[in-house]
Amino acid sequence: MRQSLVIANWKLNGDLALLDSMMNGLSSQTGYVADVVICPPAVYLAAMQQRSLATATDSFKLHVGAQNCSEHTQGAFTGELAPQMLREVGCEYVILGHSERRNLYAETDALIAQKVATAQQQQLKVVLCVGESLEQREQGQTLDVVTAQIAAVLAADVDASQLIIAYEPVWAIGTGKTATPEQAQEVHAAIRQFLNQHSGVGEHIALLYGGSVKADNAAVLFAQPDIDGGLIGGASLDVEQFRAICSAVKG
Ligand SMILES: O=C[C@H](O)COP(=O)(O)O
């Protein structure tokens, strides 16, 4: 049985007050089928871990995730955060290869592969983001782009069976244009098949959809057979919306 996950990526948003209201709001309604992960800006990670422990019960815990990490474990890299530092403050997950990192910070497939390897060596669960631009989709290159992004990571010293992959079409991120359930399912199925062919792990790893997921479209996306949950940006900053999205994952 594959893991179901809903992950909040706050990006450069939020504050301690939102952290408190989100933790209280989510933990006041438990019984989610999916594991729920919140990835706030890094300065809030330790505070989130404290709150996660304080609100945890035998059956429910909010998991802590980071939005990025260094490919290095230590050294003269001003401003960077090493995976084991993230682990030490309670992080279990890290998002890598997000299109904003690829496009705004020029992260290459090679750098992302290095980051994935280092993060896994330090026992972080990696959420690898992949996705095509609008131009690439219009030119029929979606599956080639997405599988090439994954292949670059599989070529490095990584454990494919421990990856979580988030398919996020770049044209759907923060635009209000969601991929249709059929478009998303087609790419997820292709990713699973590709992973089966290249490392035999396709049936076992969680594949998430991201890109303008909201309370009113989450259920239909998550009902697709190869979609195991979501990576949520804007709607993860609203307690009620995010709670509804978490509840939209069914067993
Ligand atoms: O990491 C999250 C994705 O970039 C999706 O963002 P969005 O839900 O605001 O479109």
Coordinates of N, CA and C and ligand atoms in Angstrom, one line a residue:
M1 N 0.8 -1.2 0.0 CA 0.0 0.0 0.0 C 0.9 1.3 0.0
R2 N 0.6 2.2 -0.9 CA 1.4 3.4 -1.0 C 1.1 4.4 0.0
Q3 N 2.1 5.2 0.4 CA 1.8 6.3 1.3 C 1.0 7.4 0.6
S4 N 0.0 7.9 1.3 CA -0.8 9.1 0.9 C -0.2 10.3 1.6
L5 N -0.1 11.4 0.9 CA 0.6 12.6 1.5 C -0.1 13.8 1.1
V6 N -0.2 14.8 2.0 CA -0.5 16.2 1.5 C 0.5 17.0 2.2
I7 N 1.2 17.8 1.3 CA 2.3 18.6 1.8 C 2.0 20.1 1.5
A8 N 2.2 20.9 2.6 CA 2.0 22.3 2.4 C 3.4 23.0 2.2
N9 N 3.5 23.7 1.1 CA 4.7 24.4 0.8 C 4.4 25.9 0.9
W10 N 4.8 26.4 2.0 CA 4.5 27.9 2.3 C 5.3 28.8 1.5
K11 N 6.4 28.3 0.8 CA 7.3 29.2 0.1 C 7.7 30.4 1.0
L12 N 7.8 31.6 0.5 CA 8.2 32.7 1.3 C 7.0 33.5 1.9
N13 N 6.2 32.7 2.7 CA 5.0 33.2 3.2 C 4.8 32.7 4.7
G14 N 3.9 33.3 5.4 CA 3.6 32.8 6.7 C 4.4 33.4 7.8
D15 N 3.9 33.2 9.1 CA 4.6 33.7 10.3 C 4.2 32.7 11.4
L16 N 4.7 33.1 12.6 CA 4.4 32.2 13.8 C 2.9 32.1 14.1
A17 N 2.2 33.2 13.8 CA 0.8 33.2 14.1 C 0.1 32.2 13.2
L18 N 0.5 32.2 11.9 CA -0.1 31.2 11.0 C 0.2 29.8 11.4
L19 N 1.5 29.7 11.8 CA 1.9 28.3 12.2 C 1.0 27.8 13.4
D20 N 0.8 28.7 14.3 CA -0.1 28.3 15.5 C -1.5 28.0 15.0
S21 N -2.1 28.9 14.2 CA -3.5 28.6 13.8 C -3.6 27.4 12.9
M22 N -2.5 27.1 12.1 CA -2.6 26.0 11.2 C -2.4 24.7 12.0
M23 N -1.5 24.7 13.0 CA -1.3 23.5 13.8 C -2.6 23.2 14.6
N24 N -3.1 24.3 15.2 CA -4.4 24.1 16.0 C -5.5 23.6 15.1
G25 N -5.6 24.3 14.0 CA -6.8 23.9 13.1 C -6.7 22.5 12.6
L26 N -5.5 22.1 12.2 CA -5.4 20.7 11.7 C -5.5 19.7 12.7
S27 N -4.9 19.9 13.9 CA -5.0 18.9 14.9 C -6.3 18.8 15.7
S28 N -7.2 19.8 15.4 CA -8.5 19.8 16.1 C -9.4 18.8 15.3
Q29 N -9.0 18.5 14.1 CA -9.8 17.5 13.3 C -8.9 16.4 12.8
T30 N -8.8 15.3 13.5 CA -7.9 14.3 13.1 C -8.6 13.3 12.2
G31 N -8.0 12.1 11.9 CA -8.6 11.1 11.1 C -8.3 11.3 9.6
Y32 N -7.3 12.0 9.3 CA -6.9 12.2 7.9 C -6.3 10.8 7.4
V33 N -6.6 10.4 6.2 CA -6.0 9.2 5.6 C -4.6 9.5 5.3
A34 N -4.3 10.7 4.8 CA -3.0 11.1 4.3 C -2.1 11.5 5.5
D35 N -0.8 11.3 5.4 CA 0.1 12.0 6.2 C 0.2 13.5 5.8
V36 N 0.3 14.3 6.8 CA 0.2 15.8 6.5 C 1.6 16.4 6.9
V37 N 2.2 17.1 6.0 CA 3.5 17.7 6.2 C 3.4 19.2 5.9
I38 N 4.0 19.9 6.8 CA 4.1 21.4 6.6 C 5.5 21.8 6.4
C39 N 5.7 22.6 5.3 CA 7.1 23.1 5.0 C 7.1 24.6 5.1
P40 N 7.3 25.1 6.3 CA 7.3 26.6 6.4 C 8.7 27.1 6.1
P41 N 8.9 28.4 6.0 CA 10.2 28.9 5.8 C 11.1 28.4 6.9
A42 N 12.4 28.2 6.6 CA 13.3 27.5 7.5 C 13.4 28.0 8.9
V43 N 13.3 29.3 9.1 CA 13.4 29.9 10.4 C 12.4 29.4 11.3
Y44 N 11.3 28.9 10.8 CA 10.2 28.4 11.7 C 10.2 26.9 11.9
L45 N 11.2 26.2 11.4 CA 11.2 24.8 11.5 C 11.2 24.3 12.9
A46 N 12.1 24.9 13.7 CA 12.3 24.4 15.1 C 11.0 24.7 15.9
A47 N 10.4 25.8 15.7 CA 9.1 26.2 16.3 C 8.1 25.2 15.9
M48 N 8.1 24.8 14.7 CA 7.1 23.9 14.2 C 7.2 22.5 14.8
Q49 N 8.5 22.1 15.0 CA 8.7 20.8 15.6 C 8.2 20.8 17.1
Q50 N 8.4 21.9 17.8 CA 7.9 22.0 19.2 C 6.4 21.9 19.2
R51 N 5.8 22.6 18.3 CA 4.3 22.6 18.2 C 3.8 21.2 17.8
S52 N 4.5 20.6 16.9 CA 4.1 19.3 16.4 C 4.1 18.2 17.5
L53 N 5.2 18.3 18.3 CA 5.3 17.4 19.5 C 4.2 17.7 20.5
A54 N 3.9 19.0 20.6 CA 2.9 19.4 21.6 C 1.5 19.0 21.2
T55 N 1.2 18.9 19.9 CA -0.2 18.6 19.5 C -0.3 17.1 19.0
A56 N 0.8 16.4 19.1 CA 0.7 15.0 18.6 C -0.1 14.1 19.6
T57 N -0.8 13.2 19.0 CA -1.5 12.1 19.8 C -1.0 10.8 19.3
D58 N -1.6 9.7 19.9 CA -1.2 8.4 19.5 C -1.5 8.2 18.0
S59 N -2.5 8.8 17.5 CA -2.9 8.5 16.1 C -2.6 9.7 15.1
F60 N -2.1 10.8 15.6 CA -2.0 11.9 14.7 C -0.7 12.7 15.0
K61 N 0.0 13.1 14.0 CA 1.2 13.9 14.1 C 1.4 14.7 12.9
L62 N 1.6 16.0 13.0 CA 1.9 16.8 11.8 C 3.4 16.7 11.6
H63 N 3.8 16.4 10.4 CA 5.2 16.2 10.0 C 5.9 17.5 9.5
V64 N 7.1 17.6 9.8 CA 7.9 18.8 9.5 C 8.7 18.6 8.3
G65 N 8.7 19.6 7.4 CA 9.5 19.5 6.1 C 10.1 20.8 5.8
A66 N 11.3 20.7 5.1 CA 12.0 21.9 4.6 C 11.7 22.1 3.1
Q67 N 11.9 23.3 2.7 CA 11.7 23.7 1.3 C 12.9 23.5 0.4
N68 N 14.1 23.3 1.0 CA 15.3 23.2 0.2 C 16.4 22.8 1.2
C69 N 17.5 22.3 0.7 CA 18.7 22.1 1.5 C 19.9 22.2 0.6
S70 N 21.1 22.2 1.3 CA 22.4 22.2 0.6 C 22.7 20.9 0.1
E71 N 23.6 20.8 -1.0 CA 24.1 19.6 -1.4 C 25.4 19.2 -0.6
H72 N 25.8 20.1 0.3 CA 26.9 19.9 1.2 C 26.5 19.6 2.6
T73 N 27.4 18.9 3.3 CA 27.0 18.7 4.7 C 27.6 19.7 5.7
Q74 N 28.7 20.4 5.3 CA 29.3 21.4 6.1 C 30.2 22.2 5.3
G75 N 30.7 23.3 5.8 CA 31.8 24.1 5.2 C 31.4 25.5 5.0
A76 N 32.2 26.2 4.1 CA 32.1 27.6 3.9 C 31.1 27.9 2.8
F77 N 29.8 27.8 3.2 CA 28.7 27.9 2.2 C 27.7 28.9 2.8
T78 N 28.0 30.2 2.9 CA 27.2 31.1 3.6 C 25.7 31.1 3.2
G79 N 24.9 31.0 4.2 CA 23.5 31.1 4.0 C 22.8 29.7 3.7
E80 N 23.6 28.7 3.6 CA 23.1 27.3 3.3 C 22.7 26.6 4.5
L81 N 21.8 25.6 4.3 CA 21.4 24.7 5.4 C 21.7 23.2 5.1
A82 N 22.4 22.5 5.9 CA 22.8 21.1 5.6 C 21.6 20.2 6.1
P83 N 21.5 19.1 5.4 CA 20.4 18.2 5.7 C 20.4 17.7 7.2
Q84 N 21.6 17.5 7.7 CA 21.6 17.0 9.1 C 21.2 18.1 10.1
M85 N 21.4 19.3 9.7 CA 20.9 20.4 10.5 C 19.3 20.5 10.5
L86 N 18.8 20.2 9.4 CA 17.3 20.1 9.3 C 16.8 19.0 10.1
R87 N 17.5 17.9 10.0 CA 17.1 16.7 10.8 C 17.1 17.0 12.3
E88 N 18.2 17.7 12.7 CA 18.3 18.0 14.1 C 17.2 18.9 14.7
V89 N 16.6 19.7 13.9 CA 15.5 20.5 14.4 C 14.1 19.8 14.1
G90 N 14.1 18.6 13.6 CA 12.9 17.8 13.5 C 12.3 17.6 12.2
C91 N 13.1 18.0 11.1 CA 12.6 17.8 9.7 C 12.7 16.3 9.4
E92 N 11.6 15.9 8.8 CA 11.6 14.5 8.2 C 11.7 14.6 6.7
Y93 N 11.2 15.6 6.1 CA 11.0 15.7 4.6 C 11.8 16.9 4.1
V94 N 12.2 16.9 2.8 CA 12.7 18.1 2.2 C 12.2 18.1 0.7
I95 N 11.7 19.3 0.3 CA 11.3 19.5 -1.1 C 12.6 19.8 -1.9
L96 N 12.8 19.1 -3.0 CA 14.0 19.5 -3.8 C 13.5 19.5 -5.3
G97 N 14.2 20.4 -6.1 CA 13.9 20.5 -7.5 C 12.6 21.2 -7.8
H98 N 12.1 22.0 -6.9 CA 10.9 22.8 -7.2 C 11.2 23.7 -8.4
S99 N 10.2 23.9 -9.2 CA 10.4 24.7 -10.4 C 10.9 26.1 -10.1
E100 N 10.5 26.7 -8.9 CA 11.0 28.0 -8.5 C 12.5 28.0 -8.2
R101 N 13.0 26.9 -7.7 CA 14.4 26.7 -7.5 C 15.1 26.5 -8.8
R102 N 14.5 25.7 -9.7 CA 15.1 25.5 -11.0 C 15.2 26.8 -11.8
N103 N 14.1 27.5 -11.8 CA 14.0 28.7 -12.7 C 14.5 30.0 -12.1
L104 N 14.3 30.2 -10.8 CA 14.7 31.5 -10.2 C 16.1 31.4 -9.7
Y105 N 16.5 30.2 -9.3 CA 17.9 30.1 -8.7 C 18.8 29.2 -9.5
A106 N 18.4 29.0 -10.8 CA 19.2 28.3 -11.8 C 19.7 26.9 -11.3
E107 N 18.9 26.2 -10.5 CA 19.3 24.8 -10.1 C 19.2 23.9 -11.3
T108 N 20.2 23.2 -11.5 CA 20.3 22.2 -12.7 C 19.9 20.9 -12.2
D109 N 19.6 20.0 -13.2 CA 19.4 18.6 -12.8 C 20.5 18.0 -12.0
A110 N 21.7 18.3 -12.4 CA 22.9 17.8 -11.8 C 23.0 18.2 -10.3
L111 N 22.7 19.5 -10.1 CA 22.8 20.0 -8.7 C 21.6 19.3 -7.9
I112 N 20.5 19.2 -8.5 CA 19.3 18.6 -7.8 C 19.7 17.2 -7.4
A113 N 20.3 16.5 -8.3 CA 20.6 15.1 -8.1 C 21.6 15.0 -6.9
Q114 N 22.6 15.9 -6.8 CA 23.5 15.9 -5.7 C 22.8 16.2 -4.4
K115 N 21.9 17.2 -4.4 CA 21.1 17.5 -3.2 C 20.3 16.3 -2.7
V116 N 19.7 15.6 -3.7 CA 18.9 14.4 -3.3 C 19.7 13.4 -2.7
A117 N 20.9 13.1 -3.2 CA 21.8 12.1 -2.7 C 22.2 12.5 -1.3
T118 N 22.6 13.8 -1.1 CA 23.1 14.2 0.3 C 21.9 14.1 1.3
A119 N 20.8 14.6 0.9 CA 19.6 14.6 1.8 C 19.3 13.1 2.2
Q120 N 19.3 12.2 1.2 CA 19.0 10.8 1.6 C 20.0 10.2 2.5
Q121 N 21.3 10.6 2.2 CA 22.3 10.0 3.1 C 22.1 10.5 4.5
Q122 N 21.5 11.6 4.7 CA 21.2 12.2 6.1 C 19.8 11.8 6.5
Q123 N 19.2 10.8 5.9 CA 17.9 10.3 6.3 C 16.7 11.3 6.1
L124 N 16.8 12.2 5.2 CA 15.6 13.0 4.9 C 14.8 12.3 3.8
K125 N 13.5 12.4 3.9 CA 12.7 11.9 2.8 C 12.5 13.0 1.8
V126 N 13.0 12.7 0.6 CA 13.0 13.7 -0.5 C 11.7 13.7 -1.3
V127 N 11.2 14.9 -1.4 CA 10.0 15.1 -2.4 C 10.6 15.8 -3.6
L128 N 10.8 15.1 -4.6 CA 11.4 15.6 -5.9 C 10.4 16.1 -6.8
C129 N 10.5 17.4 -7.1 CA 9.5 18.1 -8.0 C 9.9 18.0 -9.5
V130 N 9.0 17.7 -10.3 CA 9.3 17.7 -11.8 C 8.1 18.3 -12.5
G131 N 8.3 18.8 -13.7 CA 7.2 19.4 -14.4 C 7.6 20.2 -15.6
E132 N 6.7 20.3 -16.6 CA 7.0 21.0 -17.8 C 6.5 22.4 -17.9
S133 N 7.1 23.2 -18.7 CA 6.6 24.6 -18.9 C 5.4 24.5 -19.9
L134 N 4.7 25.6 -20.1 CA 3.6 25.6 -21.0 C 4.0 25.4 -22.4
E135 N 5.2 26.0 -22.8 CA 5.7 25.8 -24.1 C 6.1 24.3 -24.4
Q136 N 6.7 23.7 -23.4 CA 7.0 22.3 -23.5 C 5.7 21.4 -23.7
R137 N 4.7 21.8 -22.9 CA 3.4 21.0 -23.1 C 2.9 21.2 -24.5
E138 N 2.9 22.4 -24.9 CA 2.3 22.7 -26.2 C 3.1 22.1 -27.4
Q139 N 4.3 21.8 -27.1 CA 5.1 21.1 -28.1 C 5.1 19.6 -28.0
G140 N 4.3 19.1 -27.1 CA 4.2 17.7 -26.9 C 5.3 17.0 -26.2
Q141 N 6.1 17.8 -25.4 CA 7.3 17.3 -24.8 C 7.1 16.9 -23.3
T142 N 5.9 17.0 -22.8 CA 5.7 16.8 -21.3 C 6.4 15.5 -20.8
L143 N 6.1 14.4 -21.4 CA 6.6 13.2 -20.8 C 8.1 13.1 -20.9
D144 N 8.6 13.6 -22.0 CA 10.1 13.6 -22.2 C 10.8 14.4 -21.1
V145 N 10.2 15.6 -20.9 CA 10.8 16.5 -19.9 C 10.8 15.9 -18.5
V146 N 9.6 15.4 -18.1 CA 9.4 14.9 -16.8 C 10.3 13.7 -16.6
T147 N 10.3 12.8 -17.5 CA 11.1 11.6 -17.3 C 12.6 11.9 -17.3
A148 N 13.0 12.9 -18.1 CA 14.5 13.3 -18.1 C 14.9 13.9 -16.8
Q149 N 14.0 14.7 -16.2 CA 14.3 15.2 -14.8 C 14.4 14.1 -13.8
I150 N 13.6 13.1 -13.9 CA 13.7 12.0 -13.0 C 14.9 11.2 -13.3
A151 N 15.2 10.9 -14.5 CA 16.4 10.1 -14.9 C 17.7 10.7 -14.4
A152 N 17.7 12.0 -14.4 CA 19.0 12.7 -13.9 C 19.2 12.4 -12.5
V153 N 18.2 12.3 -11.7 CA 18.3 12.0 -10.3 C 18.6 10.5 -10.1
L154 N 18.0 9.7 -10.9 CA 18.2 8.2 -10.7 C 19.6 7.8 -11.1
A155 N 20.3 8.7 -11.9 CA 21.6 8.4 -12.4 C 22.6 8.7 -11.2
A156 N 22.2 9.4 -10.2 CA 23.1 9.7 -9.1 C 23.0 8.6 -8.1
D157 N 23.7 8.8 -7.0 CA 23.8 7.7 -6.0 C 22.6 7.9 -5.0
V158 N 21.4 7.6 -5.5 CA 20.2 7.8 -4.7 C 19.4 6.5 -4.6
D159 N 18.6 6.4 -3.6 CA 17.7 5.3 -3.4 C 16.3 5.6 -3.9
A160 N 16.1 5.1 -5.1 CA 14.8 5.4 -5.8 C 13.6 5.0 -5.0
S161 N 13.7 3.9 -4.2 CA 12.6 3.4 -3.5 C 12.2 4.3 -2.4
Q162 N 13.0 5.3 -2.0 CA 12.7 6.2 -0.9 C 12.3 7.6 -1.4
L163 N 12.2 7.7 -2.7 CA 11.7 9.0 -3.3 C 10.2 9.2 -3.2
I164 N 9.8 10.4 -3.0 CA 8.4 10.8 -3.3 C 8.6 11.8 -4.5
I165 N 7.7 11.7 -5.5 CA 7.8 12.6 -6.6 C 6.5 13.4 -6.7
A166 N 6.7 14.7 -6.9 CA 5.6 15.6 -7.1 C 5.6 16.1 -8.5
Y167 N 4.5 15.8 -9.3 CA 4.4 16.3 -10.6 C 3.7 17.7 -10.5
E168 N 4.4 18.7 -10.9 CA 3.9 20.1 -10.9 C 4.1 20.7 -12.2
P169 N 3.1 20.7 -13.1 CA 3.2 21.5 -14.4 C 3.5 22.9 -14.0
V170 N 4.5 23.5 -14.6 CA 4.9 24.9 -14.2 C 3.8 25.9 -14.5
W171 N 3.1 25.6 -15.6 CA 2.0 26.5 -16.0 C 0.8 26.5 -15.1
A172 N 0.8 25.5 -14.2 CA -0.3 25.4 -13.2 C 0.0 26.0 -11.8
I173 N 1.3 26.3 -11.6 CA 1.7 26.8 -10.3 C 1.4 28.2 -10.0
G174 N 0.5 28.4 -9.1 CA 0.1 29.8 -8.7 C -0.7 30.5 -9.7
T175 N -1.2 29.9 -10.7 CA -1.8 30.5 -11.8 C -3.4 30.4 -11.8
G176 N -3.8 29.5 -10.9 CA -5.3 29.2 -10.9 C -5.6 28.2 -12.0
K177 N -4.7 27.8 -12.9 CA -5.0 26.9 -14.0 C -4.5 25.5 -13.5
T178 N -5.4 24.7 -13.1 CA -5.1 23.3 -12.7 C -5.0 22.4 -13.9
A179 N -4.1 21.4 -13.8 CA -4.2 20.4 -14.9 C -5.5 19.7 -14.7
T180 N -6.1 19.2 -15.7 CA -7.4 18.4 -15.5 C -7.0 17.1 -14.9
P181 N -7.9 16.5 -14.2 CA -7.6 15.2 -13.6 C -7.0 14.2 -14.6
E182 N -7.5 14.3 -15.9 CA -7.1 13.4 -16.9 C -5.6 13.7 -17.3
Q183 N -5.3 15.0 -17.4 CA -3.9 15.4 -17.8 C -3.0 14.9 -16.6
A184 N -3.4 15.2 -15.4 CA -2.5 14.8 -14.3 C -2.3 13.3 -14.2
Q185 N -3.4 12.6 -14.4 CA -3.4 11.1 -14.3 C -2.4 10.6 -15.4
E186 N -2.5 11.1 -16.6 CA -1.7 10.6 -17.7 C -0.2 10.7 -17.3
V187 N 0.2 11.9 -16.8 CA 1.6 12.0 -16.5 C 2.0 11.2 -15.3
H188 N 1.1 11.1 -14.3 CA 1.4 10.2 -13.1 C 1.6 8.8 -13.6
A189 N 0.7 8.3 -14.4 CA 0.8 6.9 -14.9 C 2.1 6.7 -15.6
A190 N 2.5 7.7 -16.5 CA 3.8 7.6 -17.2 C 5.0 7.6 -16.3
I191 N 4.9 8.4 -15.2 CA 6.0 8.4 -14.3 C 6.1 7.1 -13.6
R192 N 5.0 6.5 -13.2 CA 5.0 5.2 -12.5 C 5.6 4.1 -13.5
Q193 N 5.2 4.2 -14.7 CA 5.7 3.2 -15.7 C 7.2 3.4 -15.9
F194 N 7.7 4.6 -16.0 CA 9.1 4.9 -16.2 C 9.9 4.4 -15.0
L195 N 9.4 4.6 -13.8 CA 10.1 4.2 -12.6 C 10.1 2.7 -12.5
N196 N 9.1 2.0 -12.9 CA 9.0 0.6 -13.0 C 10.1 0.0 -13.9
Q197 N 10.2 0.7 -15.1 CA 11.2 0.2 -16.1 C 12.6 0.4 -15.6
H198 N 12.9 1.6 -14.9 CA 14.2 1.9 -14.6 C 14.7 1.5 -13.3
S199 N 13.8 1.3 -12.3 CA 14.3 0.8 -11.0 C 13.3 -0.1 -10.3
G200 N 12.2 -0.4 -10.9 CA 11.3 -1.4 -10.4 C 10.5 -0.9 -9.1
V201 N 10.5 0.5 -8.9 CA 9.9 1.0 -7.7 C 8.5 1.7 -8.0
G202 N 8.1 1.7 -9.2 CA 7.0 2.6 -9.6 C 5.7 2.3 -8.8
E203 N 5.5 1.1 -8.5 CA 4.2 0.8 -7.8 C 4.2 1.1 -6.3
H204 N 5.4 1.4 -5.8 CA 5.6 1.6 -4.4 C 5.7 3.0 -3.9
I205 N 6.1 3.9 -4.8 CA 6.4 5.3 -4.3 C 5.2 6.2 -4.5
A206 N 5.2 7.2 -3.6 CA 4.0 8.1 -3.6 C 4.3 9.2 -4.7
L207 N 3.3 9.4 -5.5 CA 3.3 10.4 -6.6 C 2.3 11.5 -6.2
L208 N 2.7 12.7 -6.1 CA 1.8 13.8 -5.7 C 1.6 14.7 -6.9
Y209 N 0.4 15.4 -6.9 CA 0.2 16.4 -7.9 C 0.2 17.8 -7.2
G210 N 0.8 18.7 -7.9 CA 0.8 20.1 -7.4 C 0.6 21.1 -8.5
G211 N -0.1 22.2 -8.2 CA -0.4 23.2 -9.2 C -1.8 23.6 -9.1
S212 N -2.1 24.7 -8.3 CA -3.4 25.3 -8.1 C -4.4 24.3 -7.5
V213 N -3.9 23.4 -6.6 CA -4.9 22.5 -5.9 C -5.6 23.4 -4.9
K214 N -7.0 23.3 -4.9 CA -7.8 24.0 -4.0 C -8.8 23.0 -3.3
A215 N -9.5 23.6 -2.4 CA -10.5 22.7 -1.7 C -11.5 22.2 -2.7
D216 N -11.8 22.9 -3.7 CA -12.9 22.5 -4.6 C -12.4 21.6 -5.8
N217 N -11.1 21.4 -5.9 CA -10.7 20.5 -7.0 C -9.9 19.3 -6.5
A218 N -9.6 19.3 -5.2 CA -8.7 18.3 -4.6 C -9.2 16.9 -4.7
A219 N -10.5 16.8 -4.4 CA -11.0 15.4 -4.3 C -11.0 14.7 -5.7
V220 N -11.3 15.4 -6.8 CA -11.3 14.8 -8.1 C -9.9 14.5 -8.6
L221 N -9.0 15.3 -8.2 CA -7.6 15.0 -8.5 C -7.1 13.8 -7.7
F222 N -7.4 13.8 -6.4 CA -6.9 12.7 -5.6 C -7.6 11.4 -5.9
A223 N -8.7 11.5 -6.6 CA -9.4 10.2 -6.9 C -8.8 9.5 -8.0
Q224 N -7.8 10.1 -8.7 CA -7.2 9.4 -9.9 C -6.3 8.3 -9.3
P225 N -6.3 7.2 -10.1 CA -5.6 6.0 -9.5 C -4.1 6.2 -9.2
D226 N -3.4 7.0 -10.0 CA -2.0 7.2 -9.7 C -1.6 8.5 -9.0
I227 N -2.6 9.1 -8.4 CA -2.3 10.4 -7.7 C -2.5 10.0 -6.2
D228 N -1.4 10.1 -5.4 CA -1.4 9.7 -4.0 C -1.5 10.9 -3.0
G229 N -1.8 12.1 -3.5 CA -1.9 13.2 -2.7 C -1.4 14.5 -3.4
G230 N -1.1 15.5 -2.6 CA -0.8 16.8 -3.3 C 0.3 17.6 -2.6
L231 N 0.9 18.4 -3.4 CA 1.9 19.4 -2.9 C 1.2 20.8 -3.1
I232 N 0.9 21.4 -2.0 CA 0.0 22.6 -2.1 C 0.7 23.9 -1.7
G233 N 0.6 24.9 -2.6 CA 1.2 26.2 -2.4 C 0.2 27.1 -1.7
G234 N -0.4 28.0 -2.5 CA -1.3 29.1 -2.1 C -2.3 28.6 -1.1
A235 N -3.0 27.5 -1.4 CA -4.1 27.1 -0.6 C -3.7 26.5 0.8
S236 N -2.4 26.3 0.9 CA -1.9 25.8 2.2 C -1.7 26.9 3.2
L237 N -1.9 28.2 2.8 CA -1.8 29.3 3.7 C -3.1 29.6 4.4
D238 N -4.2 28.9 4.0 CA -5.5 29.1 4.6 C -6.0 27.9 5.3
V239 N -6.2 28.0 6.6 CA -6.4 26.9 7.5 C -7.6 26.0 6.9
E240 N -8.7 26.7 6.7 CA -9.9 25.9 6.3 C -9.7 25.2 4.9
Q241 N -9.1 26.0 4.0 CA -8.8 25.3 2.7 C -7.9 24.1 2.8
F242 N -6.9 24.4 3.6 CA -5.9 23.3 3.6 C -6.4 22.1 4.4
R243 N -7.2 22.3 5.4 CA -7.9 21.2 6.1 C -8.8 20.5 5.2
A244 N -9.5 21.2 4.3 CA -10.4 20.5 3.4 C -9.6 19.7 2.4
I245 N -8.5 20.2 2.0 CA -7.6 19.5 1.0 C -7.1 18.2 1.7
C246 N -6.7 18.3 2.9 CA -6.2 17.1 3.6 C -7.3 16.1 3.7
S247 N -8.5 16.5 4.0 CA -9.6 15.6 4.1 C -10.0 15.0 2.8
A248 N -9.6 15.6 1.7 CA -10.0 15.1 0.4 C -9.3 13.8 0.0
V249 N -8.2 13.5 0.7 CA -7.6 12.2 0.4 C -8.4 11.1 1.0
K250 N -8.9 10.1 0.2 CA -9.7 9.0 0.8 C -8.8 7.7 0.7
G251 N -9.2 6.8 1.5 CA -8.4 5.6 1.6 C -8.6 4.7 0.4
Ligands
LIG1 O1 4.8 23.7 -4.1 C1 3.7 24.0 -4.5 C2 3.4 24.3 -5.8 O2 4.3 25.2 -6.4 C3 1.9 24.6 -6.1 O3 1.7 26.0 -5.8 P1 0.2 26.5 -5.9 O4 -0.7 25.5 -5.1 O5 0.2 27.9 -5.3 O6 -0.2 26.5 -7.4

